[in-house]
XYZ file of C-alpha atoms in Angstrom:
430
model
C -80.532 -55.202 -72.627
C -80.362 -58.779 -71.337
C -77.670 -57.833 -68.786
C -79.774 -54.916 -67.538
C -82.793 -57.203 -67.101
C -80.736 -59.677 -65.100
C -79.456 -56.883 -62.846
C -83.046 -55.705 -62.249
C -84.147 -59.236 -61.306
C -81.222 -59.621 -58.911
C -82.025 -56.239 -57.378
C -85.668 -57.222 -56.882
C -84.603 -60.540 -55.386
C -82.350 -58.760 -52.889
C -85.203 -56.417 -51.970
C -87.617 -59.305 -51.372
C -84.965 -61.200 -49.412
C -84.355 -58.131 -47.285
C -88.064 -57.940 -46.472
C -88.142 -61.604 -45.433
C -85.005 -61.157 -43.343
C -86.562 -58.146 -41.648
C -89.652 -60.168 -40.758
C -87.713 -63.138 -39.403
C -84.867 -61.241 -37.729
C -85.543 -61.194 -33.958
C -82.726 -58.738 -33.252
C -84.196 -55.856 -35.241
C -84.228 -52.741 -33.040
C -87.053 -50.984 -34.907
C -89.956 -50.222 -32.533
C -93.091 -52.070 -33.553
C -96.457 -52.345 -31.843
C -97.468 -55.804 -30.674
C -100.629 -57.052 -32.382
C -102.180 -60.139 -30.818
C -104.700 -62.065 -32.934
C -107.006 -64.605 -31.309
C -108.116 -67.406 -33.620
C -107.205 -68.714 -37.068
C -110.620 -68.622 -38.751
C -111.690 -66.522 -41.721
C -111.501 -63.145 -39.988
C -108.292 -63.682 -38.017
C -106.482 -65.382 -40.904
C -107.461 -62.505 -43.206
C -105.876 -60.042 -40.757
C -102.752 -62.204 -40.478
C -102.267 -62.394 -44.253
C -102.938 -58.700 -44.902
C -101.233 -56.971 -41.972
C -97.905 -55.229 -42.571
C -95.464 -57.232 -40.441
C -92.854 -54.536 -40.822
C -95.091 -52.320 -38.676
C -96.311 -54.909 -36.158
C -94.983 -57.802 -34.145
C -97.838 -60.226 -34.853
C -98.672 -62.832 -32.201
C -101.355 -65.449 -32.928
C -103.083 -67.447 -30.190
C -105.292 -70.311 -31.326
C -106.073 -73.928 -30.404
C -105.880 -74.697 -34.136
C -102.614 -74.396 -36.084
C -104.209 -74.129 -39.517
C -106.738 -72.145 -41.524
C -109.741 -74.202 -42.646
C -111.536 -73.551 -45.944
C -114.974 -74.290 -44.482
C -117.063 -74.136 -47.718
C -115.476 -77.406 -48.836
C -115.465 -79.141 -45.440
C -118.587 -81.198 -46.252
C -116.749 -82.740 -49.214
C -114.161 -84.271 -46.873
C -116.756 -86.263 -44.909
C -117.266 -88.720 -47.775
C -113.832 -88.591 -49.410
C -114.594 -86.234 -52.311
C -111.701 -84.167 -50.966
C -108.890 -85.165 -48.628
C -108.563 -83.340 -45.312
C -105.181 -81.856 -46.240
C -106.814 -80.210 -49.288
C -108.917 -77.806 -47.207
C -106.349 -76.644 -44.637
C -103.413 -74.260 -44.803
C -100.800 -74.294 -41.968
C -100.744 -70.929 -40.209
C -96.943 -70.936 -39.933
C -96.736 -70.697 -43.732
C -97.562 -66.992 -43.361
C -94.054 -66.464 -41.872
C -93.736 -65.210 -38.296
C -90.892 -63.011 -37.157
C -90.062 -65.566 -34.445
C -91.204 -69.198 -34.034
C -92.803 -68.434 -30.652
C -95.071 -65.792 -32.204
C -97.618 -68.529 -32.767
C -99.147 -70.072 -29.629
C -101.127 -73.312 -29.806
C -103.241 -72.240 -26.860
C -106.678 -71.161 -25.684
C -107.353 -67.561 -24.725
C -109.060 -67.812 -21.332
C -109.348 -64.261 -20.002
C -108.965 -60.680 -21.215
C -107.600 -57.860 -19.053
C -108.353 -54.757 -21.122
C -107.192 -52.272 -18.498
C -103.673 -53.758 -18.312
C -103.675 -54.926 -21.950
C -103.009 -58.572 -21.143
C -104.488 -61.774 -22.518
C -104.440 -64.891 -20.317
C -103.721 -68.175 -22.120
C -103.727 -71.916 -21.485
C -101.660 -74.326 -23.576
C -103.514 -76.904 -25.680
C -100.595 -79.309 -25.281
C -100.135 -78.937 -21.520
C -103.215 -77.711 -19.637
C -101.277 -76.791 -16.483
C -99.164 -74.375 -18.550
C -100.824 -70.974 -18.115
C -99.332 -67.601 -19.005
C -100.128 -64.042 -20.104
C -99.288 -62.054 -23.239
C -99.052 -58.260 -23.372
C -100.550 -56.461 -26.360
C -100.782 -53.004 -27.878
C -103.602 -54.027 -30.222
C -105.857 -57.060 -29.901
C -108.086 -58.754 -32.487
C -110.746 -61.101 -31.110
C -111.693 -63.538 -33.854
C -112.385 -66.751 -31.965
C -115.466 -67.742 -33.971
C -118.398 -69.595 -32.424
C -119.682 -73.031 -31.449
C -122.649 -74.960 -32.826
C -125.833 -73.988 -30.996
C -127.493 -76.970 -29.300
C -130.453 -74.846 -28.088
C -130.176 -76.869 -24.851
C -131.811 -79.867 -26.547
C -131.141 -82.957 -24.391
C -128.595 -85.375 -25.825
C -127.250 -83.165 -28.612
C -123.828 -82.631 -27.048
C -123.432 -86.317 -26.180
C -124.824 -88.058 -29.262
C -124.627 -85.641 -32.224
C -121.872 -84.899 -34.708
C -121.097 -81.268 -35.514
C -119.422 -80.030 -38.695
C -117.174 -77.056 -37.968
C -113.652 -78.507 -37.842
C -111.555 -81.093 -39.693
C -111.760 -83.322 -36.613
C -115.574 -83.215 -36.897
C -115.444 -84.237 -40.562
C -113.032 -87.065 -39.741
C -115.362 -88.377 -37.006
C -118.313 -88.279 -39.403
C -116.366 -90.156 -42.087
C -115.329 -92.803 -39.564
C -118.909 -93.214 -38.332
C -120.253 -93.594 -41.890
C -117.713 -96.321 -42.646
C -118.287 -98.009 -39.284
C -122.064 -98.111 -39.810
C -121.762 -99.610 -43.294
C -119.243 -102.236 -42.212
C -121.341 -103.169 -39.185
C -124.509 -103.430 -41.282
C -123.045 -106.274 -43.388
C -121.681 -108.352 -40.521
C -123.287 -111.673 -39.523
C -125.962 -111.467 -36.836
C -127.108 -107.945 -37.761
C -130.837 -108.038 -38.492
C -132.411 -105.959 -41.269
C -134.118 -103.637 -38.771
C -130.779 -102.857 -37.136
C -129.094 -102.424 -40.535
C -131.842 -99.955 -41.504
C -131.191 -97.978 -38.325
C -127.427 -97.950 -38.818
C -127.801 -96.683 -42.393
C -130.291 -93.950 -41.515
C -128.693 -90.512 -41.091
C -130.607 -87.584 -39.582
C -129.413 -84.058 -40.432
C -130.754 -81.300 -38.186
C -130.741 -77.845 -39.769
C -131.532 -76.860 -43.339
C -128.908 -74.162 -43.799
C -126.042 -74.430 -46.321
C -124.048 -76.828 -44.096
C -126.955 -79.240 -43.587
C -128.023 -79.182 -47.236
C -124.485 -79.557 -48.606
C -123.650 -82.418 -46.257
C -126.857 -84.136 -47.354
C -125.860 -83.566 -50.988
C -122.406 -85.073 -50.471
C -123.912 -88.051 -48.645
C -126.413 -88.582 -51.483
C -123.589 -88.554 -54.061
C -121.613 -90.979 -51.897
C -124.536 -93.421 -51.848
C -125.139 -93.131 -55.594
C -121.503 -93.372 -56.675
C -119.684 -95.412 -54.029
C -122.179 -97.365 -51.943
C -123.879 -98.763 -55.050
C -120.470 -100.160 -56.026
C -118.974 -101.184 -52.665
C -122.087 -102.235 -50.708
C -124.498 -103.210 -53.488
C -126.857 -105.174 -51.266
C -127.195 -102.271 -48.798
C -127.872 -99.366 -51.154
C -131.631 -99.627 -50.718
C -131.311 -99.656 -46.934
C -129.772 -96.157 -46.857
C -132.043 -93.310 -45.731
C -131.422 -89.628 -45.032
C -133.828 -87.345 -43.160
C -133.278 -83.574 -43.144
C -135.136 -81.911 -40.267
C -135.780 -78.162 -40.527
C -138.287 -76.199 -38.452
C -138.829 -73.466 -41.031
C -137.466 -73.644 -44.589
C -134.210 -74.861 -46.095
C -131.627 -72.346 -47.377
C -133.651 -69.450 -45.954
C -131.106 -66.822 -47.074
C -131.439 -67.784 -50.761
C -133.907 -66.439 -53.323
C -137.341 -68.084 -53.113
C -137.140 -69.579 -56.614
C -133.800 -71.222 -55.774
C -135.149 -72.563 -52.477
C -138.097 -74.149 -54.255
C -135.780 -75.677 -56.857
C -133.554 -77.176 -54.149
C -136.544 -78.515 -52.221
C -138.012 -80.057 -55.372
C -134.742 -81.790 -56.280
C -134.236 -83.148 -52.767
C -137.793 -84.522 -52.574
C -137.326 -86.314 -55.892
C -134.545 -88.455 -54.442
C -135.197 -91.974 -53.253
C -134.842 -92.516 -49.505
C -134.182 -88.808 -48.883
C -136.926 -86.933 -47.048
C -137.489 -83.425 -45.714
C -139.293 -83.148 -42.372
C -140.609 -79.808 -41.129
C -140.362 -80.178 -37.375
C -138.242 -79.531 -34.284
C -135.954 -82.066 -32.627
C -136.702 -82.231 -28.892
C -134.231 -84.953 -27.879
C -131.296 -86.871 -29.323
C -130.493 -90.367 -28.097
C -127.746 -92.780 -29.057
C -129.991 -94.640 -31.480
C -132.765 -92.182 -32.401
C -134.111 -88.628 -32.373
C -137.466 -87.460 -31.022
C -139.488 -84.777 -32.819
C -141.861 -82.197 -31.339
C -144.897 -84.216 -32.482
C -143.695 -87.211 -30.494
C -142.425 -89.160 -33.502
C -139.205 -91.135 -33.017
C -136.757 -91.658 -35.893
C -134.285 -94.538 -35.398
C -130.871 -93.620 -36.837
C -127.203 -94.505 -36.819
C -125.884 -90.937 -36.942
C -127.156 -87.419 -36.201
C -125.389 -84.441 -37.794
C -126.313 -81.179 -36.063
C -126.003 -77.864 -37.911
C -128.525 -75.664 -36.147
C -126.975 -72.213 -35.733
C -124.155 -70.791 -33.617
C -123.471 -70.019 -29.958
C -120.664 -68.025 -28.265
C -117.535 -69.727 -26.957
C -116.808 -69.711 -23.232
C -114.106 -67.047 -23.680
C -116.660 -64.687 -25.273
C -119.273 -65.490 -22.622
C -116.806 -64.486 -19.903
C -115.909 -61.132 -21.483
C -117.176 -58.137 -19.538
C -118.204 -56.288 -22.696
C -121.444 -55.186 -24.293
C -123.118 -58.023 -26.225
C -126.249 -58.633 -28.262
C -129.008 -61.147 -27.499
C -127.036 -63.911 -29.221
C -124.031 -63.301 -26.951
C -121.854 -61.696 -29.658
C -119.490 -58.853 -28.737
C -120.798 -55.510 -29.977
C -118.504 -53.213 -31.982
C -118.747 -49.810 -33.631
C -118.460 -49.333 -37.401
C -114.668 -49.339 -37.115
C -114.813 -52.764 -35.395
C -113.639 -51.410 -32.016
C -115.354 -53.257 -29.173
C -117.814 -51.007 -27.352
C -116.647 -49.948 -23.913
C -112.919 -49.922 -24.740
C -111.890 -46.263 -24.439
C -108.351 -47.010 -25.633
C -109.686 -48.196 -29.040
C -107.069 -50.954 -29.002
C -109.367 -54.014 -28.952
C -111.264 -55.178 -32.038
C -113.716 -58.037 -32.635
C -114.533 -59.674 -35.973
C -116.272 -62.714 -37.427
C -118.934 -64.903 -35.842
C -118.101 -63.810 -32.293
C -118.910 -60.158 -33.037
C -121.748 -57.944 -34.258
C -121.519 -54.398 -35.636
C -123.818 -51.906 -33.916
C -126.726 -50.779 -36.159
C -125.421 -53.017 -38.969
C -126.494 -56.636 -38.314
C -124.597 -58.978 -40.629
C -124.916 -62.716 -41.353
C -122.439 -65.077 -39.712
C -120.666 -66.144 -42.888
C -117.079 -66.643 -44.016
C -117.535 -63.821 -46.509
C -118.354 -61.282 -43.788
C -115.495 -62.418 -41.528
C -112.919 -62.315 -44.327
C -114.006 -58.845 -45.409
C -113.853 -57.565 -41.815
C -110.353 -59.003 -41.432
C -109.135 -57.354 -44.621
C -110.671 -54.015 -43.619
C -109.151 -54.165 -40.129
C -105.653 -54.994 -41.431
C -105.864 -52.107 -43.894
C -106.966 -49.749 -41.139
C -104.118 -50.843 -38.843
C -101.572 -50.559 -41.675
C -102.591 -46.969 -42.440
C -103.062 -45.855 -38.835
C -104.692 -42.497 -38.171
C -104.772 -41.680 -41.870
C -107.504 -44.290 -42.381
C -110.925 -43.002 -41.337
C -113.381 -44.959 -43.474
C -115.958 -47.061 -41.535
C -116.523 -50.718 -42.387
C -119.057 -51.403 -45.134
C -120.246 -54.757 -46.407
C -121.767 -55.656 -49.736
C -122.486 -59.322 -50.293
C -120.813 -61.014 -53.251
C -123.661 -63.534 -53.300
C -124.173 -67.094 -52.147
C -123.490 -70.563 -53.533
C -124.697 -73.971 -52.394
C -124.234 -77.512 -53.670
C -127.387 -79.668 -53.663
C -125.992 -82.930 -55.084
C -125.900 -84.797 -58.386
C -123.691 -82.133 -60.033
C -126.256 -79.412 -59.351
C -125.866 -76.222 -57.355
C -127.489 -72.865 -56.625
C -126.039 -69.454 -57.476
C -127.554 -66.336 -55.915
C -125.324 -63.415 -56.920
C -126.991 -59.989 -57.100
C -129.337 -60.163 -60.094
C -128.022 -63.550 -61.251
C -130.091 -66.540 -60.138
C -128.920 -69.880 -61.510
C -129.433 -73.527 -60.717
C -128.440 -76.889 -62.109
C -125.264 -78.123 -63.765
C -124.103 -74.674 -64.964
C -124.383 -73.389 -61.419
C -122.329 -76.388 -60.236
C -119.511 -75.299 -62.582
C -119.744 -71.774 -61.125
C -119.742 -73.208 -57.582
C -116.562 -75.200 -58.112
C -114.809 -72.453 -60.059
C -115.603 -69.787 -57.477
C -114.341 -71.821 -54.535
C -111.240 -72.884 -56.438
C -110.230 -69.238 -56.925
C -110.868 -68.447 -53.248
C -108.549 -71.135 -51.857
C -105.803 -69.601 -49.765
C -102.694 -70.869 -51.563
C -101.443 -72.258 -54.864
C -100.819 -75.590 -53.143
C -104.540 -75.942 -52.409
C -105.507 -74.652 -55.843
C -103.544 -77.506 -57.374
C -104.443 -80.151 -54.805
C -108.239 -79.689 -54.832
C -108.639 -80.190 -58.637
C -106.478 -83.328 -58.365
C -108.833 -84.687 -55.675
C -111.847 -83.811 -57.820
C -110.279 -85.503 -60.833
C -109.459 -88.659 -58.866
C -113.001 -88.756 -57.492
């Protein structure tokens, strides 16, 4: 019995090894279609992980060589999590050849000739084209500045690890500068005043992490400056608009109860190096502005000669084919796309589900004829002080119990076992 079990294990090992060898063997003569994936965000990464690489030669083009677990990005700005704990290198998915991943920008699409034009991130003068049989456009989106003067020059965005690193550096710089000789109290108050523009999940969760940082770390490391810290959250409508009304009111109540943390219902009309101006003419001196006010299309998407909606997103049918492509070989998913007659929120959950659906459809080919459908799994948001919101179907929770659910849910959704071990270690250390 034992010998038979060992033989079965060896046999399985040989089978798995054969599959890996088939993926990485560049001399295989089997005819495979070339699938080019643009981007390494939620949608594109979901396609990459789910696609059958025995059926496709998968080429990825992206200016970012890792997948970012965005729901926990805010935690990295204040050191609750380390940057390495929220990223997964794309090459860990195993490419058939090393040059099947391109650290490059997609600059132009030639649908008629099935070519994508690229420009290297590492060497801007290096430009080239890639042929494709199937193309997945999943380039995501930029933060929307709404053409407000000064936003691009003086604000911090929170979409990439580099953004979080810049925010962390600015926080530390402002605190260190505030305690140096010659800095007056008025200037220290300005340096330690952070303005957050946008009351969506990103704005609220960053504010929550910053509040925890002040309560737990600043009170210990910069005791004399704790009472100089102020945070202003500016939102033109209502915070966490996509959540249930009772949860929104709970979050608003908890935020208003905090010392030196205020909610302002207004519109920012200008951002300067040392202040922001509101629509009523009021000026708020500050040392940092974090902007999280919606999304806008990337230049590559703007330049595409395809049908788009009012927000500039590429329109697709219910099978995620881009409209206007008669060959049905180009797909668009995630924040850069919108499904015709099925408007969906720009969330990681939607993008991941679209990526999984698309990979399944490509794996099965013509046998697969089911249109894309989306049913939300619910929403979670951290509001600080070990309290969170849970809005999942009929379940509405808030407080400490919801915080446990929030952490548990995100822990199970991390992309690899490395991250699932690393994140709890960071939490435990914190």
